[in-house]
mmCIF file of C-alpha atoms and ligand atoms in Angstrom:
data_model
loop_
_atom_site.group_PDB
_atom_site.id
_atom_site.type_symbol
_atom_site.label_atom_id
_atom_site.label_comp_id
_atom_site.label_asym_id
_atom_site.label_seq_id
_atom_site.Cartn_x
_atom_site.Cartn_y
_atom_site.Cartn_z
ATOM 1 C CA UNK I 209 0.000 0.000 0.000
ATOM 2 C CA UNK I 210 1.234 3.487 -0.828
ATOM 3 C CA UNK I 211 2.727 5.299 2.178
ATOM 4 C CA UNK I 212 1.658 8.862 3.064
ATOM 5 C CA UNK I 213 4.918 9.884 1.498
ATOM 6 C CA UNK I 214 4.191 8.027 -1.676
ATOM 7 C CA UNK I 215 0.669 9.432 -1.947
ATOM 8 C CA UNK I 216 1.811 12.935 -1.294
ATOM 9 C CA UNK I 217 4.710 12.603 -3.740
ATOM 10 C CA UNK I 218 2.396 11.205 -6.390
ATOM 11 C CA UNK I 219 0.163 14.247 -5.873
ATOM 12 C CA UNK I 220 3.181 16.514 -5.889
ATOM 13 C CA UNK I 221 4.477 14.822 -9.049
ATOM 14 C CA UNK I 222 1.414 16.060 -10.957
ATOM 15 C CA UNK I 223 2.160 19.607 -9.879
ATOM 16 C CA UNK I 224 5.903 19.609 -10.117
ATOM 17 C CA UNK I 225 8.581 20.612 -12.544
ATOM 18 C CA UNK I 226 11.405 18.204 -13.446
ATOM 19 C CA UNK I 227 14.608 20.210 -13.413
ATOM 20 C CA UNK I 228 17.790 18.629 -14.742
ATOM 21 C CA UNK I 229 19.984 21.053 -12.852
ATOM 22 C CA UNK I 230 19.954 24.398 -11.125
ATOM 23 C CA UNK I 231 19.674 26.335 -14.372
ATOM 24 C CA UNK I 232 16.517 24.491 -15.386
ATOM 25 C CA UNK I 233 15.090 24.958 -11.923
ATOM 26 C CA UNK I 234 15.775 28.661 -12.296
ATOM 27 C CA UNK I 235 14.062 28.703 -15.666
ATOM 28 C CA UNK I 236 10.991 26.880 -14.364
ATOM 29 C CA UNK I 237 10.669 29.088 -11.311
ATOM 30 C CA UNK I 238 11.288 32.148 -13.456
ATOM 31 C CA UNK I 239 8.324 31.223 -15.610
ATOM 32 C CA UNK I 240 6.183 30.723 -12.520
ATOM 33 C CA UNK I 241 5.697 26.948 -12.854
ATOM 34 C CA UNK I 242 6.664 26.266 -9.256
ATOM 35 C CA UNK I 243 3.860 25.144 -6.965
ATOM 36 C CA UNK I 244 2.513 27.869 -4.716
ATOM 37 C CA UNK I 245 2.336 26.692 -1.107
ATOM 38 C CA UNK I 246 1.863 28.220 2.294
ATOM 39 C CA UNK I 247 5.492 28.745 3.190
ATOM 40 C CA UNK I 248 4.875 31.847 5.349
ATOM 41 C CA UNK I 249 5.458 29.843 8.478
ATOM 42 C CA UNK I 250 8.802 28.477 7.291
ATOM 43 C CA UNK I 251 11.878 30.012 8.940
ATOM 44 C CA UNK I 252 13.673 32.587 6.792
ATOM 45 C CA UNK I 253 17.233 32.024 5.555
ATOM 46 C CA UNK I 254 19.891 34.697 5.777
ATOM 47 C CA UNK I 255 21.765 35.834 2.628
ATOM 48 C CA UNK I 256 24.942 36.410 4.689
ATOM 49 C CA UNK I 257 28.320 34.834 3.859
ATOM 50 C CA UNK I 258 29.592 32.550 5.195
ATOM 51 C CA UNK I 259 26.432 30.660 5.997
ATOM 52 C CA UNK I 260 26.781 27.973 8.659
ATOM 53 C CA UNK I 261 25.241 24.814 7.173
ATOM 54 C CA UNK I 262 24.768 21.502 9.004
ATOM 55 C CA UNK I 263 24.991 18.360 6.852
ATOM 56 C CA UNK I 264 24.042 15.219 8.792
ATOM 57 C CA UNK I 265 25.016 12.100 6.814
ATOM 58 C CA UNK I 266 23.418 8.707 7.567
ATOM 59 C CA UNK I 267 26.469 6.474 7.117
ATOM 60 C CA UNK I 268 29.614 6.267 4.999
ATOM 61 C CA UNK I 269 29.762 2.581 4.156
ATOM 62 C CA UNK I 270 29.278 2.761 0.403
ATOM 63 C CA UNK I 271 30.423 4.729 -2.671
ATOM 64 C CA UNK I 272 27.027 6.388 -3.042
ATOM 65 C CA UNK I 273 27.220 7.945 0.456
ATOM 66 C CA UNK I 274 30.845 8.987 -0.084
ATOM 67 C CA UNK I 275 29.938 10.689 -3.372
ATOM 68 C CA UNK I 276 27.031 12.498 -1.710
ATOM 69 C CA UNK I 277 29.216 13.778 1.138
ATOM 70 C CA UNK I 278 31.924 14.838 -1.336
ATOM 71 C CA UNK I 279 29.438 16.834 -3.385
ATOM 72 C CA UNK I 280 28.675 18.936 -0.276
ATOM 73 C CA UNK I 281 32.370 19.366 0.568
ATOM 74 C CA UNK I 282 33.079 20.397 -3.032
ATOM 75 C CA UNK I 283 30.297 22.973 -3.243
ATOM 76 C CA UNK I 284 30.926 24.593 0.155
ATOM 77 C CA UNK I 285 33.489 27.238 -0.848
ATOM 78 C CA UNK I 286 31.671 28.101 -4.088
ATOM 79 C CA UNK I 287 28.400 28.521 -2.232
ATOM 80 C CA UNK I 288 29.838 30.513 0.656
ATOM 81 C CA UNK I 289 28.997 27.749 3.126
ATOM 82 C CA UNK I 290 30.866 26.817 6.250
ATOM 83 C CA UNK I 291 29.727 23.193 6.543
ATOM 84 C CA UNK I 292 29.465 21.286 9.822
ATOM 85 C CA UNK I 293 29.343 17.547 9.022
ATOM 86 C CA UNK I 294 28.352 14.512 11.057
ATOM 87 C CA UNK I 295 28.066 10.787 10.285
ATOM 88 C CA UNK I 296 25.338 8.745 12.009
ATOM 89 C CA UNK I 297 27.068 5.390 11.293
ATOM 90 C CA UNK I 298 23.787 3.789 10.247
ATOM 91 C CA UNK I 299 21.855 4.769 13.379
ATOM 92 C CA UNK I 300 18.586 6.729 13.322
ATOM 93 C CA UNK I 301 19.023 7.837 16.915
ATOM 94 C CA UNK I 302 22.558 9.094 16.233
ATOM 95 C CA UNK I 303 21.359 11.027 13.204
ATOM 96 C CA UNK I 304 18.656 12.627 15.381
ATOM 97 C CA UNK I 305 21.166 13.559 18.087
ATOM 98 C CA UNK I 306 23.650 14.841 15.483
ATOM 99 C CA UNK I 307 20.934 17.168 14.176
ATOM 100 C CA UNK I 308 19.982 18.188 17.709
ATOM 101 C CA UNK I 309 23.621 19.172 18.211
ATOM 102 C CA UNK I 310 23.498 21.324 15.072
ATOM 103 C CA UNK I 311 20.290 22.989 16.270
ATOM 104 C CA UNK I 312 22.013 23.718 19.598
ATOM 105 C CA UNK I 313 24.929 25.299 17.655
ATOM 106 C CA UNK I 314 22.402 27.524 15.833
ATOM 107 C CA UNK I 315 23.414 26.586 12.313
ATOM 108 C CA UNK I 316 21.766 28.826 9.694
ATOM 109 C CA UNK I 317 20.545 25.936 7.521
ATOM 110 C CA UNK I 318 20.136 22.186 7.950
ATOM 111 C CA UNK I 319 20.516 19.775 5.017
ATOM 112 C CA UNK I 320 20.221 16.022 5.462
ATOM 113 C CA UNK I 321 19.123 12.691 4.002
ATOM 114 C CA UNK I 322 16.715 11.220 6.597
ATOM 115 C CA UNK I 323 17.850 7.632 7.169
ATOM 116 C CA UNK I 324 14.281 6.429 7.743
ATOM 117 C CA UNK I 325 10.975 8.178 6.988
ATOM 118 C CA UNK I 326 9.357 8.018 10.434
ATOM 119 C CA UNK I 327 12.118 8.333 13.072
ATOM 120 C CA UNK I 328 13.602 11.394 11.358
ATOM 121 C CA UNK I 329 10.336 13.306 10.860
ATOM 122 C CA UNK I 330 9.982 14.896 14.346
ATOM 123 C CA UNK I 331 13.448 16.477 14.231
ATOM 124 C CA UNK I 332 12.340 18.456 11.176
ATOM 125 C CA UNK I 333 9.623 20.008 13.349
ATOM 126 C CA UNK I 334 12.161 20.707 16.112
ATOM 127 C CA UNK I 335 14.383 22.547 13.640
ATOM 128 C CA UNK I 336 11.437 24.609 12.412
ATOM 129 C CA UNK I 337 10.541 25.471 16.015
ATOM 130 C CA UNK I 338 14.125 26.613 16.565
ATOM 131 C CA UNK I 339 13.839 28.887 13.509
ATOM 132 C CA UNK I 340 16.244 26.849 11.330
ATOM 133 C CA UNK I 341 15.197 26.131 7.735
ATOM 134 C CA UNK I 342 15.655 22.563 6.483
ATOM 135 C CA UNK I 343 16.285 21.083 3.031
ATOM 136 C CA UNK I 344 15.907 17.304 2.770
ATOM 137 C CA UNK I 345 18.054 15.596 0.146
ATOM 138 C CA UNK I 346 18.018 12.043 -1.274
ATOM 139 C CA UNK I 347 15.366 10.558 1.072
ATOM 140 C CA UNK I 348 12.157 12.059 2.401
ATOM 141 C CA UNK I 349 10.296 11.934 5.745
ATOM 142 C CA UNK I 350 6.773 10.826 6.664
ATOM 143 C CA UNK I 351 4.498 13.510 5.220
ATOM 144 C CA UNK I 352 1.819 12.906 7.854
ATOM 145 C CA UNK I 353 4.279 14.273 10.440
ATOM 146 C CA UNK I 354 6.384 16.851 8.573
ATOM 147 C CA UNK I 355 5.336 18.266 5.233
ATOM 148 C CA UNK I 356 7.473 19.749 2.467
ATOM 149 C CA UNK I 357 6.632 23.429 1.918
ATOM 150 C CA UNK I 358 5.052 23.716 5.376
ATOM 151 C CA UNK I 359 7.669 22.320 7.776
ATOM 152 C CA UNK I 360 10.758 22.227 5.552
ATOM 153 C CA UNK I 361 11.692 24.022 2.373
ATOM 154 C CA UNK I 362 11.746 21.137 -0.070
ATOM 155 C CA UNK I 363 12.722 17.584 -0.863
ATOM 156 C CA UNK I 364 15.485 17.335 -3.485
ATOM 157 C CA UNK I 365 15.719 13.816 -4.855
ATOM 158 C CA UNK I 366 14.997 11.124 -7.394
ATOM 159 C CA UNK I 367 11.668 9.513 -8.133
ATOM 160 C CA UNK I 368 12.297 6.184 -6.404
ATOM 161 C CA UNK I 369 9.026 4.661 -7.636
ATOM 162 C CA UNK I 370 10.048 5.420 -11.192
ATOM 163 C CA UNK I 371 13.457 3.838 -10.551
ATOM 164 C CA UNK I 372 11.647 0.635 -9.502
ATOM 165 C CA UNK I 373 9.500 0.791 -12.664
ATOM 166 C CA UNK I 374 12.567 1.194 -14.884
ATOM 167 C CA UNK I 375 14.414 -1.686 -13.217
ATOM 168 C CA UNK I 376 11.372 -3.967 -13.597
ATOM 169 C CA UNK I 377 10.772 -2.937 -17.231
ATOM 170 C CA UNK I 378 14.336 -3.931 -18.069
ATOM 171 C CA UNK I 379 13.949 -7.293 -16.313
ATOM 172 C CA UNK I 380 10.672 -8.056 -18.103
ATOM 173 C CA UNK I 381 12.439 -7.501 -21.449
ATOM 174 C CA UNK I 382 15.612 -9.376 -20.471
ATOM 175 C CA UNK I 383 13.695 -12.461 -19.298
ATOM 176 C CA UNK I 384 10.871 -12.441 -21.840
ATOM 177 C CA UNK I 385 8.478 -11.794 -18.957
ATOM 178 C CA UNK I 386 9.316 -15.056 -17.157
ATOM 179 C CA UNK I 387 11.351 -14.922 -13.952
ATOM 180 C CA UNK I 388 11.581 -16.178 -10.388
ATOM 181 C CA UNK I 389 12.931 -13.160 -8.568
ATOM 182 C CA UNK I 390 14.772 -12.594 -5.310
ATOM 183 C CA UNK I 391 14.405 -8.971 -4.166
ATOM 184 C CA UNK I 392 17.135 -7.511 -1.946
ATOM 185 C CA UNK I 393 15.552 -4.541 -0.216
ATOM 186 C CA UNK I 394 17.327 -1.472 1.112
ATOM 187 C CA UNK I 395 17.164 -0.173 4.691
ATOM 188 C CA UNK I 396 13.757 -1.011 6.147
ATOM 189 C CA UNK I 397 11.766 2.176 6.704
ATOM 190 C CA UNK I 398 13.838 4.292 4.270
ATOM 191 C CA UNK I 399 11.842 6.094 1.583
ATOM 192 C CA UNK I 400 14.330 4.797 -1.009
ATOM 193 C CA UNK I 401 13.555 1.189 -0.051
ATOM 194 C CA UNK I 402 9.785 1.664 0.337
ATOM 195 C CA UNK I 403 9.347 3.347 -3.028
ATOM 196 C CA UNK I 404 11.827 1.236 -5.008
ATOM 197 C CA UNK I 405 9.905 -1.808 -3.810
ATOM 198 C CA UNK I 406 6.542 -0.272 -4.650
ATOM 199 C CA UNK I 407 7.594 0.707 -8.191
ATOM 200 C CA UNK I 408 9.143 -2.674 -8.995
ATOM 201 C CA UNK I 409 6.298 -4.689 -7.501
ATOM 202 C CA UNK I 410 3.731 -2.692 -9.511
ATOM 203 C CA UNK I 411 5.278 -3.803 -12.817
ATOM 204 C CA UNK I 412 5.755 -7.403 -11.649
ATOM 205 C CA UNK I 413 2.061 -7.537 -10.706
ATOM 206 C CA UNK I 414 1.175 -6.747 -14.336
ATOM 207 C CA UNK I 415 3.309 -9.633 -15.658
ATOM 208 C CA UNK I 416 1.895 -13.030 -14.709
ATOM 209 C CA UNK I 417 5.117 -14.846 -15.639
ATOM 210 C CA UNK I 418 7.136 -12.845 -13.116
ATOM 211 C CA UNK I 419 7.102 -13.936 -9.455
ATOM 212 C CA UNK I 420 8.934 -12.536 -6.450
ATOM 213 C CA UNK I 421 9.843 -15.741 -4.621
ATOM 214 C CA UNK I 422 11.627 -14.003 -1.705
ATOM 215 C CA UNK I 423 12.164 -10.437 -0.549
ATOM 216 C CA UNK I 424 14.469 -9.462 2.309
ATOM 217 C CA UNK I 425 16.438 -6.432 3.470
ATOM 218 C CA UNK I 426 20.192 -6.266 2.870
ATOM 219 C CA UNK I 427 20.299 -2.761 4.414
ATOM 220 C CA UNK I 428 21.863 -1.221 1.262
ATOM 221 C CA UNK I 429 25.176 -2.865 2.262
ATOM 222 C CA UNK I 430 27.394 -5.129 0.152
ATOM 223 C CA UNK I 431 28.252 -7.713 2.792
ATOM 224 C CA UNK I 432 24.683 -7.896 4.132
ATOM 225 C CA UNK I 433 23.483 -8.331 0.541
ATOM 226 C CA UNK I 434 25.938 -11.194 0.081
ATOM 227 C CA UNK I 435 24.885 -12.907 3.315
ATOM 228 C CA UNK I 436 21.145 -12.577 2.583
ATOM 229 C CA UNK I 437 21.660 -13.843 -0.966
ATOM 230 C CA UNK I 438 23.650 -16.854 0.287
ATOM 231 C CA UNK I 439 20.774 -17.872 2.564
ATOM 232 C CA UNK I 440 18.056 -17.198 -0.013
ATOM 233 C CA UNK I 441 19.942 -19.124 -2.724
ATOM 234 C CA UNK I 442 19.875 -22.217 -0.522
ATOM 235 C CA UNK I 443 16.144 -21.866 0.116
ATOM 236 C CA UNK I 444 15.344 -21.003 -3.535
ATOM 237 C CA UNK I 445 17.758 -22.777 -5.889
ATOM 238 C CA UNK I 446 15.231 -22.209 -8.726
ATOM 239 C CA UNK I 447 15.835 -18.406 -8.689
ATOM 240 C CA UNK I 448 16.380 -16.905 -12.165
ATOM 241 C CA UNK I 449 16.612 -13.171 -11.372
ATOM 242 C CA UNK I 450 17.674 -10.718 -8.674
ATOM 243 C CA UNK I 451 16.412 -7.183 -8.109
ATOM 244 C CA UNK I 452 18.667 -5.343 -5.641
ATOM 245 C CA UNK I 453 17.679 -1.880 -4.388
ATOM 246 C CA UNK I 454 21.284 -0.717 -4.833
ATOM 247 C CA UNK I 455 24.513 -1.639 -6.615
ATOM 248 C CA UNK I 456 26.360 -2.566 -3.433
ATOM 249 C CA UNK I 457 23.847 -5.312 -2.555
ATOM 250 C CA UNK I 458 23.882 -6.459 -6.201
ATOM 251 C CA UNK I 459 27.674 -6.813 -6.009
ATOM 252 C CA UNK I 460 27.259 -8.815 -2.791
ATOM 253 C CA UNK I 461 24.668 -11.008 -4.549
ATOM 254 C CA UNK I 462 27.050 -11.570 -7.477
ATOM 255 C CA UNK I 463 29.701 -12.864 -5.041
ATOM 256 C CA UNK I 464 27.141 -15.229 -3.436
ATOM 257 C CA UNK I 465 25.924 -16.498 -6.823
ATOM 258 C CA UNK I 466 29.495 -17.249 -7.943
ATOM 259 C CA UNK I 467 30.245 -18.984 -4.631
ATOM 260 C CA UNK I 468 27.182 -21.185 -5.247
ATOM 261 C CA UNK I 469 28.667 -22.252 -8.596
ATOM 262 C CA UNK I 470 26.227 -20.281 -10.774
ATOM 263 C CA UNK I 471 26.983 -17.628 -13.369
ATOM 264 C CA UNK I 472 25.610 -14.132 -12.713
ATOM 265 C CA UNK I 473 24.266 -12.611 -15.930
ATOM 266 C CA UNK I 474 23.667 -16.074 -17.438
ATOM 267 C CA UNK I 475 22.002 -18.402 -14.919
ATOM 268 C CA UNK I 476 20.646 -15.451 -12.975
ATOM 269 C CA UNK I 477 19.824 -12.004 -14.427
ATOM 270 C CA UNK I 478 20.484 -9.085 -12.085
ATOM 271 C CA UNK I 479 19.084 -5.557 -12.149
ATOM 272 C CA UNK I 480 19.802 -2.804 -9.662
ATOM 273 C CA UNK I 481 19.899 0.926 -8.898
ATOM 274 C CA UNK I 482 22.660 3.543 -8.307
ATOM 275 C CA UNK I 483 25.135 3.600 -11.205
ATOM 276 C CA UNK I 484 28.298 3.388 -9.098
ATOM 277 C CA UNK I 485 31.681 2.684 -10.668
ATOM 278 C CA UNK I 486 31.492 -0.882 -9.299
ATOM 279 C CA UNK I 487 28.048 -1.313 -10.846
ATOM 280 C CA UNK I 488 29.189 -0.070 -14.252
ATOM 281 C CA UNK I 489 32.254 -2.353 -14.154
ATOM 282 C CA UNK I 490 29.987 -5.332 -13.383
ATOM 283 C CA UNK I 491 27.758 -4.457 -16.377
ATOM 284 C CA UNK I 492 30.860 -4.264 -18.591
ATOM 285 C CA UNK I 493 31.914 -7.690 -17.274
ATOM 286 C CA UNK I 494 28.499 -9.133 -18.204
ATOM 287 C CA UNK I 495 27.660 -10.066 -14.599
ATOM 288 C CA UNK I 496 25.163 -7.282 -13.916
ATOM 289 C CA UNK I 497 22.403 -6.690 -16.460
ATOM 290 C CA UNK I 498 21.437 -3.076 -15.785
ATOM 291 C CA UNK I 499 21.553 -0.289 -13.225
ATOM 292 C CA UNK I 500 19.203 2.688 -12.973
ATOM 293 C CA UNK I 501 21.245 5.710 -11.937
ATOM 294 C CA UNK I 502 20.375 7.385 -8.631
ATOM 295 C CA UNK I 503 22.352 10.593 -8.549
ATOM 296 C CA UNK I 504 24.125 11.369 -5.243
ATOM 297 C CA UNK I 505 25.314 14.822 -6.361
ATOM 298 C CA UNK I 506 23.042 17.009 -4.262
ATOM 299 C CA UNK I 507 25.540 19.684 -3.180
ATOM 300 C CA UNK I 508 25.097 22.059 -6.165
ATOM 301 C CA UNK I 509 21.305 21.627 -6.226
ATOM 302 C CA UNK I 510 21.016 22.303 -2.493
ATOM 303 C CA UNK I 511 23.196 25.405 -2.888
ATOM 304 C CA UNK I 512 21.031 26.694 -5.738
ATOM 305 C CA UNK I 513 17.774 26.064 -3.848
ATOM 306 C CA UNK I 514 19.109 27.677 -0.648
ATOM 307 C CA UNK I 515 20.233 30.817 -2.475
ATOM 308 C CA UNK I 516 16.875 31.203 -4.218
ATOM 309 C CA UNK I 517 14.988 30.578 -0.993
ATOM 310 C CA UNK I 518 17.099 33.148 0.855
ATOM 311 C CA UNK I 519 16.174 35.709 -1.828
ATOM 312 C CA UNK I 520 12.494 34.999 -1.191
ATOM 313 C CA UNK I 521 11.734 32.888 -4.271
ATOM 314 C CA UNK I 522 9.043 30.210 -4.173
ATOM 315 C CA UNK I 523 10.553 26.721 -4.143
ATOM 316 C CA UNK I 524 8.659 23.648 -5.391
ATOM 317 C CA UNK I 525 7.938 21.083 -2.673
ATOM 318 C CA UNK I 526 9.827 18.454 -4.685
ATOM 319 C CA UNK I 527 12.882 19.305 -6.782
ATOM 320 C CA UNK I 528 13.061 16.158 -8.834
ATOM 321 C CA UNK I 529 16.374 14.770 -10.049
ATOM 322 C CA UNK I 530 16.537 13.021 -13.449
ATOM 323 C CA UNK I 531 18.484 9.761 -13.603
ATOM 324 C CA UNK I 532 20.324 7.928 -16.378
ATOM 325 C CA UNK I 533 20.032 4.213 -17.191
ATOM 326 C CA UNK I 534 22.913 1.837 -17.885
ATOM 327 C CA UNK I 535 23.076 -1.560 -19.558
ATOM 328 C CA UNK I 536 25.439 -3.283 -21.977
ATOM 329 C CA UNK I 537 24.258 -1.027 -24.831
ATOM 330 C CA UNK I 538 25.726 2.158 -23.318
ATOM 331 C CA UNK I 539 28.018 1.129 -20.471
ATOM 332 C CA UNK I 540 31.316 1.779 -22.273
ATOM 333 C CA UNK I 541 30.473 5.399 -23.104
ATOM 334 C CA UNK I 542 28.945 5.922 -19.613
ATOM 335 C CA UNK I 543 31.975 5.012 -17.491
ATOM 336 C CA UNK I 544 32.653 8.711 -16.834
ATOM 337 C CA UNK I 545 29.391 8.936 -14.798
ATOM 338 C CA UNK I 546 30.364 6.184 -12.342
ATOM 339 C CA UNK I 547 31.411 7.273 -8.847
HETATM 340 O O1 AHR B 113 18.861 6.711 -0.605
HETATM 341 C C1 AHR B 113 19.666 6.335 -1.670
HETATM 342 C C2 AHR B 113 20.318 5.006 -1.410
HETATM 343 O O2 AHR B 113 21.034 5.072 -0.217
HETATM 344 C C3 AHR B 113 21.321 4.585 -2.433
HETATM 345 O O3 AHR B 113 20.777 3.886 -3.486
HETATM 346 C C4 AHR B 113 22.164 3.687 -1.616
HETATM 347 O O4 AHR B 113 23.296 3.217 -2.265
HETATM 348 C C5 AHR B 113 22.324 4.501 -0.412
HETATM 349 O O5 AHR B 113 22.831 3.943 0.720
#
């Protein structure tokens, strides 16, 4: 069933623009396409330089997270930001206390990817109460608790449901619509995992020859993905396809499949999401079938949105990021986009 987040994002999707980058966002807002919303109650953002910005990362255990953190480090000087960074090491409660620490330091702006939708929603309200504007990047929070445009400026991120659709569409084609699928889910309770599952499952439901024979969380981590795949392979030796919610778990699954004496890409088709360097290399090696890109480069977009917001411009409640798609047909010329 669609979460509040999903429903609200689907509603938002009908109203939103789809900027490719800051310049397109500027163009769209300039032409007045941005959704009008009651943002009067949102805290204001100063135009001063330097601006003290808190960036609270969820964990740093994969290339995607490292690339996201780097994009904030890289943009800081250009944007006139003095960035305070924390790393929650995969813990919701640490991410909450990291953000509480930033609120106590009176940062001017808070930017973070909420590790899970529900546990990280109340802290958005606390920041608003303390007069600190918030931009959520990558993942969103539970919209029944904290709402974009009312409690925080905006959500900047990909359409995770669409990523699930694109992964499933590829798998339907690659298998002729006949597959017994193991699904390796991301972090339970994360909007990225909820919506990637929803999107993929929607397409599978329309294809009677496709069955999800097992679905379990690998927490977006390579080694957890490998362990879960090892166990599921023993229980389901008839598996013919794997859908992993990110490249790291897919790479873990590839290791497990090889250890079980099967050939990834031949005996078992694999599709995933992220577009990391490791994912692209695995496509080139014929072991991974396809990867839907999920861009981690939020620094420049967040800078652009913050500057516009500080000047008093209306910001859409969802600044949607467009993602590429990689398979054997374009992997060689796409290597430059891996991270
Ligand atoms: O929220 C985005 C997901 O989080 C990425 O796909 C994954 O690699 C990361 O940990």
